[in-house]
């Protein structure tokens, strides 16, 4: 459940990023645009690599190639509003991030996935929130009528609540499975 919510969160924020950037790309300087695409490409691909390795545990080559291909699509989607140089910047960062995420997910023991996914979600949320605040700051600096920014609420508060709920449900689900397993074990020993 936590892995699904984290994957949906990455998908949602990639789309949210694109909807915030496209209408305002002329207000963001080229250097800031390249930095934003590099950061967004890196954190997104790190998460994609981690997810693919957790899902395909024991198949490092397959999970790495899959993560690289998915990350390349995300990098193009992220960098395209700022031009070819930003796309190249995002592709290079996503190549590195997807390989690192896949290796990290592969080395992770199965019973420690929640322990790693939660901090990685926090790092991702902090990065996306910082990027959104930077974009908003660039828009305001250009003296454009900017709407009130709800980026904190959208990028930090709501996702943390969702991650907390998913973690709570995963922990309860695991405990219920363990209780049922030990109950069945004791029941079988009595027979």
Coordinates of C-alpha atoms in Angstrom, one line a residue:
X1 CA 0.0 0.0 0.0
X2 CA 2.8 2.4 0.9
X3 CA 4.7 1.6 -2.3
X4 CA 1.5 2.3 -4.3
X5 CA 0.9 5.6 -2.7
X6 CA 4.5 6.7 -3.1
X7 CA 4.4 5.8 -6.8
X8 CA 1.2 7.7 -7.3
X9 CA 2.7 10.6 -5.4
X10 CA 5.6 10.7 -7.8
X11 CA 3.3 10.5 -10.8
X12 CA 1.0 13.3 -9.4
X13 CA 3.8 15.7 -8.6
X14 CA 5.5 15.2 -12.0
X15 CA 2.2 16.2 -13.6
X16 CA 1.7 19.0 -11.1
X17 CA 5.2 20.3 -11.8
X18 CA 4.5 20.3 -15.5
X19 CA 1.2 22.2 -15.0
X20 CA 3.0 24.8 -12.8
X21 CA 6.0 25.2 -15.2
X22 CA 4.4 25.3 -18.7
X23 CA 2.3 28.5 -18.1
X24 CA 5.2 30.2 -16.3
X25 CA 8.3 29.1 -18.2
X26 CA 8.9 32.5 -19.7
X27 CA 9.2 33.9 -16.2
X28 CA 11.9 31.4 -15.1
X29 CA 15.5 32.1 -16.1
X30 CA 17.2 29.5 -18.2
X31 CA 19.8 28.7 -15.5
X32 CA 17.0 28.2 -12.9
X33 CA 15.1 26.1 -15.5
X34 CA 18.1 23.8 -15.9
X35 CA 18.7 23.5 -12.2
X36 CA 15.0 22.7 -11.6
X37 CA 14.9 20.0 -14.3
X38 CA 18.1 18.5 -12.9
X39 CA 16.8 18.4 -9.4
X40 CA 13.4 17.1 -10.4
X41 CA 14.9 14.5 -12.7
X42 CA 17.2 13.2 -10.0
X43 CA 14.7 12.8 -7.2
X44 CA 12.0 11.4 -9.5
X45 CA 14.3 8.8 -11.1
X46 CA 15.7 7.9 -7.7
X47 CA 12.2 7.0 -6.6
X48 CA 11.4 5.2 -9.8
X49 CA 14.6 3.1 -9.4
X50 CA 13.8 2.3 -5.8
X51 CA 10.2 1.2 -6.7
X52 CA 11.3 -1.0 -9.6
X53 CA 14.0 -2.7 -7.5
X54 CA 11.6 -3.4 -4.6
X55 CA 9.0 -4.8 -7.0
X56 CA 11.6 -6.9 -9.0
X57 CA 13.7 -8.0 -6.0
X58 CA 16.6 -10.2 -7.2
X59 CA 16.5 -9.0 -10.8
X60 CA 18.9 -6.0 -10.6
X61 CA 19.5 -5.8 -14.4
X62 CA 15.8 -5.8 -15.3
X63 CA 14.9 -3.3 -12.6
X64 CA 17.7 -1.0 -13.6
X65 CA 16.9 -1.0 -17.3
X66 CA 13.2 -0.5 -16.5
X67 CA 14.0 2.3 -14.2
X68 CA 16.2 4.0 -16.7
X69 CA 13.6 3.8 -19.5
X70 CA 10.8 5.1 -17.3
X71 CA 13.1 7.9 -16.0
X72 CA 14.1 8.9 -19.5
X73 CA 10.4 9.5 -20.3
X74 CA 10.0 11.5 -17.1
X75 CA 13.2 13.5 -17.8
X76 CA 12.0 14.5 -21.2
X77 CA 8.6 15.4 -19.8
X78 CA 10.2 17.5 -17.1
X79 CA 12.9 19.2 -19.2
X80 CA 10.9 19.9 -22.4
X81 CA 9.4 23.3 -21.4
X82 CA 13.0 24.7 -21.0
X83 CA 14.5 23.4 -24.2
X84 CA 17.0 20.8 -25.4
X85 CA 19.8 21.7 -22.9
X86 CA 17.4 21.3 -19.9
X87 CA 16.3 17.9 -21.4
X88 CA 19.9 16.8 -21.6
X89 CA 20.5 18.0 -18.0
X90 CA 17.4 16.1 -16.8
X91 CA 18.4 12.9 -18.8
X92 CA 21.9 12.9 -17.2
X93 CA 20.5 13.3 -13.7
X94 CA 17.8 10.7 -14.2
X95 CA 20.3 8.2 -15.6
X96 CA 22.3 8.5 -12.4
X97 CA 19.3 8.6 -10.1
X98 CA 17.6 5.6 -11.6
X99 CA 20.7 3.4 -11.3
X100 CA 21.3 4.5 -7.7
X101 CA 17.7 3.9 -6.8
X102 CA 17.7 0.4 -8.3
X103 CA 20.9 -0.5 -6.5
X104 CA 19.5 0.8 -3.2
X105 CA 16.3 -1.1 -3.6
X106 CA 18.1 -4.3 -4.5
X107 CA 20.4 -4.1 -1.4
X108 CA 17.4 -3.5 0.8
X109 CA 16.2 -6.5 2.9
X110 CA 12.5 -7.1 2.2
X111 CA 11.4 -6.4 5.8
X112 CA 13.0 -2.9 5.7
X113 CA 11.2 -1.4 2.7
X114 CA 8.9 0.8 4.8
X115 CA 12.0 2.0 6.8
X116 CA 13.5 3.3 3.5
X117 CA 10.4 4.4 1.6
X118 CA 9.3 6.9 4.2
X119 CA 12.5 8.9 4.4
X120 CA 12.8 8.8 0.6
X121 CA 9.2 10.1 0.3
X122 CA 10.2 12.9 2.7
X123 CA 13.3 13.8 0.6
X124 CA 11.2 13.8 -2.5
X125 CA 8.5 16.0 -1.0
X126 CA 11.0 18.4 0.4
X127 CA 12.7 18.6 -3.1
X128 CA 9.5 19.1 -5.0
X129 CA 8.3 21.7 -2.4
X130 CA 11.5 23.6 -2.8
X131 CA 11.3 23.6 -6.5
X132 CA 7.7 24.8 -6.4
X133 CA 8.6 27.6 -4.0
X134 CA 11.5 28.6 -6.3
X135 CA 9.2 28.7 -9.4
X136 CA 6.8 30.9 -7.4
X137 CA 9.6 33.1 -6.3
X138 CA 10.8 33.6 -9.9
X139 CA 7.3 34.4 -11.0
X140 CA 6.8 37.0 -8.2
X141 CA 10.3 38.5 -9.0
X142 CA 9.3 39.1 -12.6
X143 CA 6.4 41.3 -11.1
X144 CA 3.8 39.1 -12.6
X145 CA 0.4 38.8 -10.9
X146 CA 0.9 35.6 -9.0
X147 CA -1.9 33.7 -7.4
X148 CA -1.5 32.7 -3.8
X149 CA 0.7 29.7 -3.6
X150 CA -0.7 26.6 -2.0
X151 CA 2.5 24.6 -2.7
X152 CA 3.1 23.9 0.9
X153 CA -0.3 22.4 1.4
X154 CA -0.2 20.5 -1.9
X155 CA 3.4 19.3 -1.7
X156 CA 3.9 18.7 2.0
X157 CA 0.8 18.5 4.2
X158 CA -1.5 16.3 2.2
X159 CA 1.2 13.8 1.0
X160 CA 2.5 13.4 4.6
X161 CA -1.0 12.6 5.8
X162 CA -1.4 10.0 3.0
X163 CA 2.0 8.5 3.7
X164 CA 1.2 8.3 7.4
X165 CA -2.1 6.7 6.8
X166 CA -0.6 4.1 4.4
X167 CA 2.2 3.4 6.9
X168 CA -0.3 2.9 9.7
X169 CA -2.4 0.6 7.5
X170 CA 0.6 -1.4 6.4
X171 CA 1.8 -1.9 10.0
X172 CA -1.7 -3.0 11.1
X173 CA -2.0 -5.3 8.1
X174 CA 1.4 -6.9 8.9
X175 CA 0.6 -7.3 12.6
X176 CA -2.7 -8.9 11.7
X177 CA -1.0 -11.3 9.4
X178 CA 1.6 -12.2 12.0
X179 CA -1.1 -12.7 14.7
X180 CA -3.1 -15.0 12.3
X181 CA 0.1 -16.9 11.4
X182 CA 1.0 -17.5 15.1
X183 CA -2.6 -18.4 15.9
X184 CA -2.7 -20.9 13.0
X185 CA 0.7 -22.3 14.2
X186 CA -0.6 -22.8 17.8
X187 CA -3.8 -24.3 16.5
X188 CA -1.9 -26.8 14.3
X189 CA 0.3 -27.8 17.3
X190 CA -2.8 -28.7 19.4
X191 CA -4.0 -31.1 16.8

